[in-house]
Short mmCIF file of C-alpha atoms and ligand atoms in Angstrom, two decimals:
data_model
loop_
_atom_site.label_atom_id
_atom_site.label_comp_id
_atom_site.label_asym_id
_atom_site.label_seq_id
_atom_site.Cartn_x
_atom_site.Cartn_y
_atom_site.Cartn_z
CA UNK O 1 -121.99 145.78 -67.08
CA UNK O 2 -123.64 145.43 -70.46
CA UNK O 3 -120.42 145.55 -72.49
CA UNK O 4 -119.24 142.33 -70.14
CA UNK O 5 -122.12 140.24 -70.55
CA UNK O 6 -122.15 140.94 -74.12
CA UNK O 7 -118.94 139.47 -74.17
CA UNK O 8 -120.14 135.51 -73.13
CA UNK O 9 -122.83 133.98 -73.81
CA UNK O 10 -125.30 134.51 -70.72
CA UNK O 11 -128.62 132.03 -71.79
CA UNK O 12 -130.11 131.53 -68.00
CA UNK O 13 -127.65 133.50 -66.66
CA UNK O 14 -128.27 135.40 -63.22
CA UNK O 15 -126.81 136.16 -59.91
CA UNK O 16 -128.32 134.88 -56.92
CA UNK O 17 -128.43 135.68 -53.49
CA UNK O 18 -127.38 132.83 -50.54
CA UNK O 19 -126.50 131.71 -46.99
CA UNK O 20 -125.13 128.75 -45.32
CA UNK O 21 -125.55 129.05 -41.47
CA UNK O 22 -124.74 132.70 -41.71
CA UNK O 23 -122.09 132.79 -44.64
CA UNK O 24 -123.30 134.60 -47.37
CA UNK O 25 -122.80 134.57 -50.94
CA UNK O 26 -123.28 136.03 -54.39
CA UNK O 27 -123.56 133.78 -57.04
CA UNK O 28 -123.62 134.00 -60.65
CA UNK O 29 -124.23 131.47 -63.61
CA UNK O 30 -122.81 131.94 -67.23
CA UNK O 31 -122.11 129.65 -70.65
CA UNK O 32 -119.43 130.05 -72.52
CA UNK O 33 -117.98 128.72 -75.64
CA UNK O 34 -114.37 129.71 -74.08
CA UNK O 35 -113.73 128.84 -70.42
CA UNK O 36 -110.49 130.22 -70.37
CA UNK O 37 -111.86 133.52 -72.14
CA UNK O 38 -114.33 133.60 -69.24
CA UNK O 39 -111.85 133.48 -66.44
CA UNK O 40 -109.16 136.56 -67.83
CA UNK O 41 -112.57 138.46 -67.25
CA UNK O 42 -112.05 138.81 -63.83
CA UNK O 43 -111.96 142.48 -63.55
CA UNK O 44 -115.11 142.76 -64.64
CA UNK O 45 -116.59 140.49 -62.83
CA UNK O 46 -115.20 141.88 -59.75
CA UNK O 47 -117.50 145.34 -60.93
CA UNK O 48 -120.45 143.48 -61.24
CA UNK O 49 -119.62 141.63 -57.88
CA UNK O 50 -118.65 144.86 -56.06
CA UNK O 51 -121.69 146.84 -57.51
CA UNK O 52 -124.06 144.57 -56.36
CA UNK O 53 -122.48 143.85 -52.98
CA UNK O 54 -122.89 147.74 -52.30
CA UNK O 55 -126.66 147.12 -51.82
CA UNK O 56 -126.36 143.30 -51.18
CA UNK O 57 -123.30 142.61 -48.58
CA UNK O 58 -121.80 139.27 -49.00
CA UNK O 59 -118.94 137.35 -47.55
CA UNK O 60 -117.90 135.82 -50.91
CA UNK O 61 -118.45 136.24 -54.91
CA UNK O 62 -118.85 132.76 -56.82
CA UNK O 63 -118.77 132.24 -60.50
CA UNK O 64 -119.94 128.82 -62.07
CA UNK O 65 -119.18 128.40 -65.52
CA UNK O 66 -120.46 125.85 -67.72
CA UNK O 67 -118.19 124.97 -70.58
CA UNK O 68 -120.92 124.39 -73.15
CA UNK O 69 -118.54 121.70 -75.33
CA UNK O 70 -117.56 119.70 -72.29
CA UNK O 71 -120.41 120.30 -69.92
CA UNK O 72 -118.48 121.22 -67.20
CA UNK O 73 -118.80 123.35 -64.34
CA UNK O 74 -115.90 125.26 -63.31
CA UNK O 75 -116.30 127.38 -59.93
CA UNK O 76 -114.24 130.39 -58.82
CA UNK O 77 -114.47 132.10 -55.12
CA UNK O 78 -113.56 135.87 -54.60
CA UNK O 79 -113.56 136.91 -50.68
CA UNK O 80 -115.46 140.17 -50.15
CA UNK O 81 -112.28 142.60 -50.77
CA UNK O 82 -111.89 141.17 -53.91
CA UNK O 83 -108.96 138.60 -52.95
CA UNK O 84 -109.00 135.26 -54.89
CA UNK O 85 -109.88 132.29 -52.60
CA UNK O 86 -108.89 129.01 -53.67
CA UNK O 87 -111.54 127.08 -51.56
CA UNK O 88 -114.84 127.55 -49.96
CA UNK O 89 -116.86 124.78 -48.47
CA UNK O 90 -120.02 127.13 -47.96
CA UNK O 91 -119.91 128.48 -51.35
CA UNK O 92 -119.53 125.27 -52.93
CA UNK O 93 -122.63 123.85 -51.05
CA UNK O 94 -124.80 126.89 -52.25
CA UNK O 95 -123.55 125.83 -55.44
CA UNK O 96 -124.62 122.87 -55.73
CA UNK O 97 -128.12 123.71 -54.23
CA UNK O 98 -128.41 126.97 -56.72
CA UNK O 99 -127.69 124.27 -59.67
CA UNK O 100 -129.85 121.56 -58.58
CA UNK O 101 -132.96 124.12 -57.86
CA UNK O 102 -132.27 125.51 -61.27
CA UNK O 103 -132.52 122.06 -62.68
CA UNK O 104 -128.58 122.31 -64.40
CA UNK O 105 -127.68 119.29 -62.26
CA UNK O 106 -129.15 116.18 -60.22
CA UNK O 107 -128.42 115.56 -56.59
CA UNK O 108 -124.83 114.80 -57.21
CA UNK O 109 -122.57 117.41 -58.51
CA UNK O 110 -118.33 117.57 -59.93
CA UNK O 111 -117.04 121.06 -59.76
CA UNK O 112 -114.12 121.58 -61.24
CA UNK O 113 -112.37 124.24 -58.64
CA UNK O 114 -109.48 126.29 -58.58
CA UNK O 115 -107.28 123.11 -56.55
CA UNK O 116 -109.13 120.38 -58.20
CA UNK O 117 -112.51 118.39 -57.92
CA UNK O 118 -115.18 119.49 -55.45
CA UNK O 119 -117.74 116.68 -55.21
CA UNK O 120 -121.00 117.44 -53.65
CA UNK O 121 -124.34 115.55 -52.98
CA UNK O 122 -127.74 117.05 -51.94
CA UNK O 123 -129.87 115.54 -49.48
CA UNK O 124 -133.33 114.53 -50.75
CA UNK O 125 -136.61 114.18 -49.37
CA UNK O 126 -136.91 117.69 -47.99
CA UNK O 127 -139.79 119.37 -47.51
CA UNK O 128 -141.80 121.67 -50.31
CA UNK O 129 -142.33 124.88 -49.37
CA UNK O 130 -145.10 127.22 -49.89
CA UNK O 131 -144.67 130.37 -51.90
CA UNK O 132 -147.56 132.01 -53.20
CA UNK O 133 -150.08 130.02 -54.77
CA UNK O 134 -147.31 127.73 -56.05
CA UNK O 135 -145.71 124.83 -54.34
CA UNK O 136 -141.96 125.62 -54.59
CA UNK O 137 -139.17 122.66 -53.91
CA UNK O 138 -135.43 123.65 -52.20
CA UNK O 139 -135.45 126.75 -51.11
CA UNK O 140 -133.87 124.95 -48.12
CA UNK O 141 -131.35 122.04 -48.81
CA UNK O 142 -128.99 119.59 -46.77
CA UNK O 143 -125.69 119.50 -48.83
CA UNK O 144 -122.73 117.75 -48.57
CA UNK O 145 -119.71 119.02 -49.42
CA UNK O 146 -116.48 116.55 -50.02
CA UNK O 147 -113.28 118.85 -49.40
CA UNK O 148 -110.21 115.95 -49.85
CA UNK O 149 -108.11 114.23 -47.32
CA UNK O 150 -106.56 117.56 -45.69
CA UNK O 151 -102.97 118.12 -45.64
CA UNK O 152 -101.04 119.35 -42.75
CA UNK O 153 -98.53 122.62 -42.99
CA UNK O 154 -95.63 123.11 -40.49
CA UNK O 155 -95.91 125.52 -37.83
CA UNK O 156 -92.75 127.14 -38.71
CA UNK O 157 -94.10 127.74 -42.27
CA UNK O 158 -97.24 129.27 -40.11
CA UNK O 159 -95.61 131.14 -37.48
CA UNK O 160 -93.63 133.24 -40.49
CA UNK O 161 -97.05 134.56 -41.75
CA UNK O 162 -97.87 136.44 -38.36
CA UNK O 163 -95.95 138.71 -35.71
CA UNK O 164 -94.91 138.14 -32.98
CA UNK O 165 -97.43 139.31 -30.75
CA UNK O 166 -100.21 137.39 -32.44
CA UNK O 167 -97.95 134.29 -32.12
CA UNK O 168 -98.06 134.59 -28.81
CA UNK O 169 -102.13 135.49 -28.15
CA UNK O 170 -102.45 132.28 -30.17
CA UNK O 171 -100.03 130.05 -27.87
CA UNK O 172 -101.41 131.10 -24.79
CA UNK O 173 -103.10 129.26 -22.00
CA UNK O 174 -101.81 125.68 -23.43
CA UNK O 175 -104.00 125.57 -26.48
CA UNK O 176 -103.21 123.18 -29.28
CA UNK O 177 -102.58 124.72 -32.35
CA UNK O 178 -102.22 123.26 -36.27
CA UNK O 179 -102.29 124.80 -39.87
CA UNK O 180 -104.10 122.67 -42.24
CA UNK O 181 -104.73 123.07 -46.04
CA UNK O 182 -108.09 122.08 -47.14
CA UNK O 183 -107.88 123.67 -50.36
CA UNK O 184 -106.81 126.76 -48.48
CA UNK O 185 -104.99 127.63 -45.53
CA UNK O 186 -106.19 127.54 -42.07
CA UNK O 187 -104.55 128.02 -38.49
CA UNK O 188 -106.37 126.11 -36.12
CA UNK O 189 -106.20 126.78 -32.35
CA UNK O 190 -107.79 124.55 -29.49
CA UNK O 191 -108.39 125.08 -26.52
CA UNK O 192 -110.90 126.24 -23.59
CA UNK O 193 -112.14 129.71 -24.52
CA UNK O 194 -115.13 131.08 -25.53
CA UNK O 195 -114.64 130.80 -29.46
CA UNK O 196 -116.50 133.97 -30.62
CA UNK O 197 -115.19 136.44 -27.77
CA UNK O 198 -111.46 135.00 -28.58
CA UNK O 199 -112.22 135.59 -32.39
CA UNK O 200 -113.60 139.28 -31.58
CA UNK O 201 -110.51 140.08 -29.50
CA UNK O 202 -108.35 139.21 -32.47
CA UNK O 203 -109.75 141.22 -34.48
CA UNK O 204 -109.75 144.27 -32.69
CA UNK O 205 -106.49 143.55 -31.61
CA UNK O 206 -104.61 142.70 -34.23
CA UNK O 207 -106.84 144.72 -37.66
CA UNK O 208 -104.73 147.26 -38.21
CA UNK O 209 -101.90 144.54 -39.29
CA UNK O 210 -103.57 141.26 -40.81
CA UNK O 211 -102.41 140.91 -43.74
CA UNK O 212 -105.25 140.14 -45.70
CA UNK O 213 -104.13 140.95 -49.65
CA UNK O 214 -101.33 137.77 -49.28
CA UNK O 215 -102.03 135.03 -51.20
CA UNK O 216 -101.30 132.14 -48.78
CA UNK O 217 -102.49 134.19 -45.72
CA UNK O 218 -104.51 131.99 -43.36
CA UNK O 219 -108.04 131.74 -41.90
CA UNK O 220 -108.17 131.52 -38.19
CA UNK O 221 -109.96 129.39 -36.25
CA UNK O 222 -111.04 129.10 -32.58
CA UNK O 223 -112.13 125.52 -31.30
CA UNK O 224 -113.81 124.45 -27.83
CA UNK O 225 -114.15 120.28 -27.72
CA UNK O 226 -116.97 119.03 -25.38
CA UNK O 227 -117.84 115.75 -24.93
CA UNK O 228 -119.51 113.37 -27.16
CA UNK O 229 -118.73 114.82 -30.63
CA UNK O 230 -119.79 118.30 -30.17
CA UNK O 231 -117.39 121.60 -30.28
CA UNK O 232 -118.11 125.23 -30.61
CA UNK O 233 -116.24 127.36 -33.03
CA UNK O 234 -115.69 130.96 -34.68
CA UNK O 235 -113.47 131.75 -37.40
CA UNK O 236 -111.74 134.76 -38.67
CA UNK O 237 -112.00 134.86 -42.48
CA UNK O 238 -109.17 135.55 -44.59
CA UNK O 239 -110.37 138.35 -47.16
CA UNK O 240 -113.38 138.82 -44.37
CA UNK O 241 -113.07 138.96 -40.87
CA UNK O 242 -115.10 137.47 -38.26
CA UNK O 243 -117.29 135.51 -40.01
CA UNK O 244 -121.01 133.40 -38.97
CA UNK O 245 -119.53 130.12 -39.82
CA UNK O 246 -116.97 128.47 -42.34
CA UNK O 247 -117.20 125.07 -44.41
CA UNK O 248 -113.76 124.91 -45.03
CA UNK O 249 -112.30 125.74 -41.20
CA UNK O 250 -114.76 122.88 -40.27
CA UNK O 251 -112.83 120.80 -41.88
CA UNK O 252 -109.39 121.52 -41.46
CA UNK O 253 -111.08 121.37 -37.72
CA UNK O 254 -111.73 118.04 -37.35
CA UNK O 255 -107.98 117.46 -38.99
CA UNK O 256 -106.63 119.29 -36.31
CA UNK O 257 -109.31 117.81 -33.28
CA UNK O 258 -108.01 113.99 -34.67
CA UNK O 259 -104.46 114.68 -33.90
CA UNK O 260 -105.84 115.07 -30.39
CA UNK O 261 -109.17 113.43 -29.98
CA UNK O 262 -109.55 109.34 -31.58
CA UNK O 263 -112.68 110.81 -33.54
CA UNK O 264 -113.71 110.57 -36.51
CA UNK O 265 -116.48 112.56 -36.83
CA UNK O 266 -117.92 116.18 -35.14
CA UNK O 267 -120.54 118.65 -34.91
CA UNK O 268 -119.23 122.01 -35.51
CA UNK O 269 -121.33 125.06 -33.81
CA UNK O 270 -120.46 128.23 -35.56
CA UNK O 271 -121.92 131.59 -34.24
CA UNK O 272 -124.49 131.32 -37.56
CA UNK O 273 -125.28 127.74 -36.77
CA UNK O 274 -124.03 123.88 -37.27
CA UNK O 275 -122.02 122.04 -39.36
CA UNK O 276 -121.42 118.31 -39.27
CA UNK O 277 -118.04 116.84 -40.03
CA UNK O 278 -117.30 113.19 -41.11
CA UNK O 279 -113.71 111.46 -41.70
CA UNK O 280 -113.26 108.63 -44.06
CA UNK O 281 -110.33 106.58 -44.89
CA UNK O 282 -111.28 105.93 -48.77
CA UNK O 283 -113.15 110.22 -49.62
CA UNK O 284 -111.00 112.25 -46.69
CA UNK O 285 -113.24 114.64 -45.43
CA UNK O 286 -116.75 115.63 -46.15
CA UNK O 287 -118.94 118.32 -44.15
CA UNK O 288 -123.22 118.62 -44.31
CA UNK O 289 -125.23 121.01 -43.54
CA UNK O 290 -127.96 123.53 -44.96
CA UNK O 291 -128.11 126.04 -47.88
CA UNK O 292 -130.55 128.64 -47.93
CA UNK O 293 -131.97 130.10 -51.91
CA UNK O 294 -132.68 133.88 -51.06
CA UNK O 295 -133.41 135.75 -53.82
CA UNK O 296 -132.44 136.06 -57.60
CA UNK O 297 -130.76 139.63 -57.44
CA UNK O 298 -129.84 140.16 -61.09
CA UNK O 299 -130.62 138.86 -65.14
CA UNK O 300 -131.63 135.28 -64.64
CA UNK O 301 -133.58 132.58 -66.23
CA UNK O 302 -136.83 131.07 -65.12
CA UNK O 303 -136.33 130.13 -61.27
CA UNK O 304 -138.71 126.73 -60.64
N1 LIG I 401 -116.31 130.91 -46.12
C1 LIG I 401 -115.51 130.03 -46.83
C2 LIG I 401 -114.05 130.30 -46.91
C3 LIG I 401 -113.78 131.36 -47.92
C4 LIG I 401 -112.36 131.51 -48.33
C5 LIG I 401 -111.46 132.09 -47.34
N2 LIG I 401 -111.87 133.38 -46.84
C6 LIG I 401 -110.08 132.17 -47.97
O1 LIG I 401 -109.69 133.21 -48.52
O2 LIG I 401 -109.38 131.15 -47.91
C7 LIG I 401 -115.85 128.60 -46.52
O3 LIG I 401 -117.02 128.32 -46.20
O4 LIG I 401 -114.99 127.73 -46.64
#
Protein backbone atom coordinates (compact mmCIF):
# COMPACT_ATOMS: atom_id res chain seq x y z
CA UNK A 1 0.00 0.00 0.00
CA UNK A 2 2.91 2.25 0.83
CA UNK A 3 4.78 1.72 -2.44
CA UNK A 4 1.27 3.03 -4.25
CA UNK A 5 0.76 6.03 -2.38
CA UNK A 6 4.29 6.88 -2.72
CA UNK A 7 3.68 6.89 -6.20
CA UNK A 8 1.05 10.24 -6.28
CA UNK A 9 1.02 12.82 -4.45
CA UNK A 10 -1.54 12.11 -1.46
CA UNK A 11 -1.63 15.88 0.57
CA UNK A 12 -5.26 15.37 2.40
CA UNK A 13 -5.63 12.25 1.05
CA UNK A 14 -7.92 9.54 2.86
CA UNK A 15 -10.58 7.04 2.33
CA UNK A 16 -13.83 7.51 3.79
CA UNK A 17 -16.58 5.52 4.75
CA UNK A 18 -20.47 6.33 3.29
CA UNK A 19 -24.17 5.52 2.69
CA UNK A 20 -26.95 6.81 0.68
CA UNK A 21 -30.29 5.20 1.82
CA UNK A 22 -28.51 1.93 2.30
CA UNK A 23 -25.84 1.99 -0.61
CA UNK A 24 -22.59 2.03 0.67
CA UNK A 25 -19.38 3.28 -0.41
CA UNK A 26 -15.64 3.61 -0.04
CA UNK A 27 -14.21 6.64 -1.01
CA UNK A 28 -10.86 7.91 -1.48
CA UNK A 29 -9.27 11.42 -2.30
CA UNK A 30 -5.80 11.91 -4.05
CA UNK A 31 -3.70 14.90 -6.07
CA UNK A 32 -1.86 14.28 -8.72
CA UNK A 33 0.39 16.06 -11.05
CA UNK A 34 -0.61 13.23 -13.78
CA UNK A 35 -4.30 12.26 -14.05
CA UNK A 36 -3.76 9.84 -16.55
CA UNK A 37 -0.74 8.32 -14.45
CA UNK A 38 -3.31 8.06 -11.65
CA UNK A 39 -5.90 6.10 -13.51
CA UNK A 40 -3.33 3.04 -15.16
CA UNK A 41 -3.03 2.54 -11.25
CA UNK A 42 -5.97 0.69 -11.04
CA UNK A 43 -4.64 -2.51 -9.81
CA UNK A 44 -3.52 -1.10 -6.98
CA UNK A 45 -6.13 0.65 -6.09
CA UNK A 46 -8.32 -2.26 -6.38
CA UNK A 47 -5.75 -3.80 -3.25
CA UNK A 48 -6.26 -0.99 -1.23
CA UNK A 49 -10.10 -1.09 -2.07
CA UNK A 50 -10.36 -4.88 -1.54
CA UNK A 51 -8.18 -4.79 1.70
CA UNK A 52 -10.19 -2.43 3.31
CA UNK A 53 -13.55 -3.78 2.16
CA UNK A 54 -12.49 -7.13 4.00
CA UNK A 55 -13.18 -5.35 7.35
CA UNK A 56 -15.40 -2.54 5.86
CA UNK A 57 -18.06 -4.17 3.24
CA UNK A 58 -19.11 -1.80 0.62
CA UNK A 59 -21.27 -1.87 -2.44
CA UNK A 60 -18.89 0.34 -4.50
CA UNK A 61 -15.10 1.78 -4.51
CA UNK A 62 -14.87 5.59 -5.67
CA UNK A 63 -11.77 7.45 -6.55
CA UNK A 64 -11.82 11.37 -6.91
CA UNK A 65 -8.88 12.80 -8.34
CA UNK A 66 -7.99 16.28 -8.42
CA UNK A 67 -5.79 17.28 -11.30
CA UNK A 68 -3.71 19.82 -9.41
CA UNK A 69 -2.92 22.02 -12.91
CA UNK A 70 -6.52 22.10 -14.00
CA UNK A 71 -8.39 21.76 -10.75
CA UNK A 72 -10.46 19.18 -11.76
CA UNK A 73 -12.12 16.38 -10.24
CA UNK A 74 -12.25 13.27 -12.08
CA UNK A 75 -14.39 10.32 -10.41
CA UNK A 76 -14.10 6.58 -11.09
CA UNK A 77 -16.71 3.78 -9.66
CA UNK A 78 -15.56 0.08 -9.10
CA UNK A 79 -18.65 -2.34 -8.08
CA UNK A 80 -17.72 -4.53 -5.10
CA UNK A 81 -16.12 -7.54 -7.31
CA UNK A 82 -13.90 -5.26 -8.70
CA UNK A 83 -15.90 -4.62 -12.13
CA UNK A 84 -15.58 -1.05 -13.57
CA UNK A 85 -18.91 0.85 -13.40
CA UNK A 86 -19.36 3.64 -15.62
CA UNK A 87 -22.09 5.43 -13.49
CA UNK A 88 -23.31 5.68 -10.01
CA UNK A 89 -25.85 8.17 -8.86
CA UNK A 90 -25.28 7.23 -5.04
CA UNK A 91 -21.64 7.40 -5.25
CA UNK A 92 -21.60 10.56 -6.98
CA UNK A 93 -23.89 12.19 -4.29
CA UNK A 94 -21.49 10.97 -1.44
CA UNK A 95 -19.07 12.63 -3.50
CA UNK A 96 -20.08 15.63 -3.59
CA UNK A 97 -21.06 15.68 0.19
CA UNK A 98 -17.41 14.06 1.17
CA UNK A 99 -15.91 17.20 -0.93
CA UNK A 100 -18.05 19.86 0.31
CA UNK A 101 -17.59 18.63 4.18
CA UNK A 102 -13.91 18.56 3.46
CA UNK A 103 -14.12 22.09 2.26
CA UNK A 104 -12.48 21.05 -1.59
CA UNK A 105 -15.71 22.37 -3.10
CA UNK A 106 -18.89 24.73 -2.48
CA UNK A 107 -22.44 23.53 -2.75
CA UNK A 108 -22.21 23.02 -6.44
CA UNK A 109 -19.92 20.49 -7.83
CA UNK A 110 -18.59 19.28 -11.93
CA UNK A 111 -17.25 15.81 -11.88
CA UNK A 112 -15.70 14.84 -14.65
CA UNK A 113 -16.91 10.91 -14.91
CA UNK A 114 -16.09 8.07 -16.86
CA UNK A 115 -19.30 9.07 -19.64
CA UNK A 116 -18.98 12.72 -19.16
CA UNK A 117 -20.08 15.56 -16.68
CA UNK A 118 -21.83 14.70 -13.42
CA UNK A 119 -23.24 17.94 -11.99
CA UNK A 120 -24.31 17.94 -8.46
CA UNK A 121 -25.72 20.53 -5.91
CA UNK A 122 -26.00 20.18 -2.08
CA UNK A 123 -28.85 21.29 -0.23
CA UNK A 124 -28.13 23.97 2.41
CA UNK A 125 -29.51 24.98 5.55
CA UNK A 126 -29.25 21.62 7.28
CA UNK A 127 -28.95 21.13 10.59
CA UNK A 128 -25.43 21.10 12.77
CA UNK A 129 -24.89 18.26 14.53
CA UNK A 130 -23.40 17.58 17.81
CA UNK A 131 -20.24 15.58 18.16
CA UNK A 132 -18.34 15.84 21.18
CA UNK A 133 -17.77 19.09 22.55
CA UNK A 134 -17.61 20.43 18.98
CA UNK A 135 -20.41 21.56 16.80
CA UNK A 136 -19.85 19.56 13.57
CA UNK A 137 -21.76 20.68 10.08
CA UNK A 138 -22.90 17.74 7.26
CA UNK A 139 -22.54 14.74 8.54
CA UNK A 140 -26.02 14.45 6.95
CA UNK A 141 -26.66 16.18 3.51
CA UNK A 142 -29.57 16.50 0.83
CA UNK A 143 -27.76 16.12 -2.60
CA UNK A 144 -28.75 16.34 -5.89
CA UNK A 145 -27.46 14.46 -8.38
CA UNK A 146 -27.99 15.50 -12.32
CA UNK A 147 -27.57 12.11 -14.38
CA UNK A 148 -28.43 13.53 -18.28
CA UNK A 149 -31.46 13.15 -20.39
CA UNK A 150 -31.50 9.13 -20.40
CA UNK A 151 -31.32 7.26 -23.51
CA UNK A 152 -33.41 4.35 -24.37
CA UNK A 153 -31.80 0.75 -25.60
CA UNK A 154 -33.85 -1.76 -27.68
CA UNK A 155 -35.22 -4.71 -26.14
CA UNK A 156 -33.74 -6.94 -28.65
CA UNK A 157 -30.27 -5.51 -27.80
CA UNK A 158 -31.54 -6.43 -24.00
CA UNK A 159 -33.12 -9.66 -24.41
CA UNK A 160 -29.50 -10.98 -26.03
CA UNK A 161 -27.78 -10.27 -22.62
CA UNK A 162 -30.03 -12.86 -20.64
CA UNK A 163 -31.46 -16.54 -21.18
CA UNK A 164 -34.17 -17.54 -21.87
CA UNK A 165 -35.67 -18.43 -18.77
CA UNK A 166 -34.96 -15.09 -17.15
CA UNK A 167 -36.59 -13.50 -20.26
CA UNK A 168 -39.46 -15.02 -19.49
CA UNK A 169 -39.65 -14.47 -15.32
CA UNK A 170 -39.20 -10.86 -16.47
CA UNK A 171 -42.24 -10.84 -19.08
CA UNK A 172 -44.57 -12.40 -16.93
CA UNK A 173 -47.87 -11.33 -15.54
CA UNK A 174 -48.12 -8.27 -18.21
CA UNK A 175 -45.41 -6.13 -16.74
CA UNK A 176 -43.91 -3.33 -18.77
CA UNK A 177 -40.48 -3.65 -19.34
CA UNK A 178 -37.58 -1.02 -20.83
CA UNK A 179 -33.66 -0.85 -20.84
CA UNK A 180 -32.42 2.56 -20.31
CA UNK A 181 -28.83 3.97 -20.23
CA UNK A 182 -28.25 6.52 -17.66
CA UNK A 183 -24.65 6.39 -17.85
CA UNK A 184 -25.02 2.65 -17.45
CA UNK A 185 -27.32 0.07 -18.33
CA UNK A 186 -30.48 -0.77 -16.67
CA UNK A 187 -33.51 -3.22 -17.42
CA UNK A 188 -36.47 -1.86 -15.99
CA UNK A 189 -39.58 -3.97 -15.28
CA UNK A 190 -43.12 -2.63 -14.10
CA UNK A 191 -45.57 -4.02 -12.86
CA UNK A 192 -47.71 -5.18 -9.65
CA UNK A 193 -45.37 -7.22 -7.46
CA UNK A 194 -43.85 -6.81 -4.40
CA UNK A 195 -40.43 -5.21 -5.61
CA UNK A 196 -38.01 -6.69 -3.00
CA UNK A 197 -39.53 -10.38 -2.87
CA UNK A 198 -39.43 -10.29 -6.94
CA UNK A 199 -35.73 -8.99 -6.68
CA UNK A 200 -34.87 -11.85 -3.99
CA UNK A 201 -36.42 -14.53 -6.22
CA UNK A 202 -34.12 -13.46 -9.02
CA UNK A 203 -31.44 -13.81 -7.37
CA UNK A 204 -31.74 -17.05 -6.01
CA UNK A 205 -33.04 -18.14 -9.09
CA UNK A 206 -31.05 -17.12 -11.55
CA UNK A 207 -27.08 -16.59 -9.38
CA UNK A 208 -25.49 -19.30 -10.54
CA UNK A 209 -25.70 -17.70 -14.28
CA UNK A 210 -25.73 -13.72 -14.13
CA UNK A 211 -23.24 -12.71 -15.81
CA UNK A 212 -21.79 -10.20 -13.79
CA UNK A 213 -17.87 -9.75 -15.21
CA UNK A 214 -19.60 -8.32 -18.83
CA UNK A 215 -19.04 -5.00 -19.46
CA UNK A 216 -22.46 -3.83 -20.72
CA UNK A 217 -24.34 -6.29 -18.40
CA UNK A 218 -27.41 -4.61 -16.90
CA UNK A 219 -28.81 -3.62 -13.48
CA UNK A 220 -32.26 -4.86 -12.80
CA UNK A 221 -34.93 -3.16 -11.57
CA UNK A 222 -38.36 -3.95 -10.05
CA UNK A 223 -41.05 -1.06 -10.07
CA UNK A 224 -44.63 -0.88 -8.31
CA UNK A 225 -46.53 2.68 -9.41
CA UNK A 226 -49.17 3.89 -6.85
CA UNK A 227 -50.98 6.77 -7.10
CA UNK A 228 -49.98 10.29 -6.76
CA UNK A 229 -46.23 10.15 -7.56
CA UNK A 230 -45.14 7.47 -5.31
CA UNK A 231 -43.63 3.84 -6.40
CA UNK A 232 -41.77 1.21 -4.53
CA UNK A 233 -38.68 -0.32 -5.93
CA UNK A 234 -35.65 -2.88 -5.47
CA UNK A 235 -32.86 -3.32 -7.70
CA UNK A 236 -30.43 -5.99 -8.48
CA UNK A 237 -26.94 -4.47 -8.84
CA UNK A 238 -24.74 -5.30 -11.57
CA UNK A 239 -21.22 -6.15 -9.93
CA UNK A 240 -23.52 -6.49 -6.52
CA UNK A 241 -26.62 -8.12 -6.16
CA UNK A 242 -29.61 -7.12 -4.36
CA UNK A 243 -28.87 -3.95 -3.32
CA UNK A 244 -30.70 -1.17 -0.44
CA UNK A 245 -31.35 1.33 -3.08
CA UNK A 246 -29.79 2.72 -6.44
CA UNK A 247 -29.39 6.46 -7.76
CA UNK A 248 -28.91 5.51 -11.09
CA UNK A 249 -32.01 2.74 -11.51
CA UNK A 250 -34.08 5.70 -10.07
CA UNK A 251 -33.52 7.34 -12.85
CA UNK A 252 -33.60 5.25 -15.69
CA UNK A 253 -37.04 4.55 -13.55
CA UNK A 254 -38.80 7.42 -14.05
CA UNK A 255 -37.59 7.11 -17.98
CA UNK A 256 -39.22 4.01 -18.14
CA UNK A 257 -42.59 5.08 -15.67
CA UNK A 258 -42.97 8.31 -18.43
CA UNK A 259 -43.39 6.06 -21.34
CA UNK A 260 -46.39 4.88 -19.33
CA UNK A 261 -47.45 7.36 -16.76
CA UNK A 262 -47.76 11.55 -18.09
CA UNK A 263 -45.35 12.31 -15.02
CA UNK A 264 -42.77 14.08 -14.66
CA UNK A 265 -41.61 13.62 -11.47
CA UNK A 266 -41.57 10.48 -8.61
CA UNK A 267 -40.71 9.34 -5.29
CA UNK A 268 -38.73 6.27 -5.44
CA UNK A 269 -38.95 3.87 -2.16
CA UNK A 270 -36.00 1.58 -2.17
CA UNK A 271 -35.74 -1.18 0.57
CA UNK A 272 -32.85 1.35 2.28
CA UNK A 273 -35.10 4.32 1.92
CA UNK A 274 -36.31 7.26 -0.66
CA UNK A 275 -35.23 8.85 -3.50
CA UNK A 276 -36.91 11.69 -5.34
CA UNK A 277 -36.88 11.91 -9.10
CA UNK A 278 -37.47 15.10 -11.23
CA UNK A 279 -37.70 15.39 -15.23
CA UNK A 280 -36.79 18.51 -17.03
CA UNK A 281 -36.93 19.43 -20.58
CA UNK A 282 -33.70 21.86 -20.58
CA UNK A 283 -31.08 19.35 -17.51
CA UNK A 284 -32.87 15.67 -18.30
CA UNK A 285 -32.96 14.03 -15.20
CA UNK A 286 -31.88 14.85 -11.73
CA UNK A 287 -32.51 12.66 -8.44
CA UNK A 288 -32.22 14.12 -4.42
CA UNK A 289 -31.88 12.59 -1.60
CA UNK A 290 -29.51 12.10 1.54
CA UNK A 291 -25.79 11.23 2.06
CA UNK A 292 -24.62 10.01 5.20
CA UNK A 293 -20.39 10.92 6.35
CA UNK A 294 -19.53 7.70 8.46
CA UNK A 295 -16.24 7.52 9.30
CA UNK A 296 -12.69 8.37 7.88
CA UNK A 297 -11.31 4.69 7.60
CA UNK A 298 -7.78 5.34 6.31
CA UNK A 299 -4.69 8.33 5.90
CA UNK A 300 -6.67 11.50 5.67
CA UNK A 301 -6.39 15.13 6.27
CA UNK A 302 -8.03 17.20 8.94
CA UNK A 303 -11.91 16.27 8.80
CA UNK A 304 -13.93 19.78 9.93
N1 LIG B 1 -25.33 1.92 -6.85
C1 LIG B 1 -25.07 2.63 -8.01
C2 LIG B 1 -24.89 1.87 -9.28
C3 LIG B 1 -23.53 1.28 -9.33
C4 LIG B 1 -23.09 0.77 -10.66
C5 LIG B 1 -23.74 -0.45 -11.12
N2 LIG B 1 -23.64 -1.56 -10.21
C6 LIG B 1 -23.14 -0.80 -12.47
O1 LIG B 1 -22.21 -1.59 -12.57
O2 LIG B 1 -23.64 -0.24 -13.46
C7 LIG B 1 -25.97 3.82 -8.14
O3 LIG B 1 -26.37 4.38 -7.10
O4 LIG B 1 -26.24 4.27 -9.25
Amino acid sequence: MSSFLGSLDVRNSGVHLMRSQGNSFLLRITFSENVEKAFCLTQSVLELFFSLCSVCPVDQFIELICDNETTRWHIRFWNCNGTVAKACGNGTRCAAHLLYRLGYCGAKMTFHGPVGLLNTSIEMGMPFCDEGDKKVQNLFQDVSVHQGKGRGISLKFAEKNFSKKEWEYFKQNDSYIGGVDVGNFHLIIIGKEDPFLYVRFYHEQFKKNLSTYRENFFNISYVRYKTSGNADISTWERGVGPTLACGSAACAALVALRKIYPISQVRLYFPGGPISVFYCEKKGYEHKASSVYERCVCGGGVVR
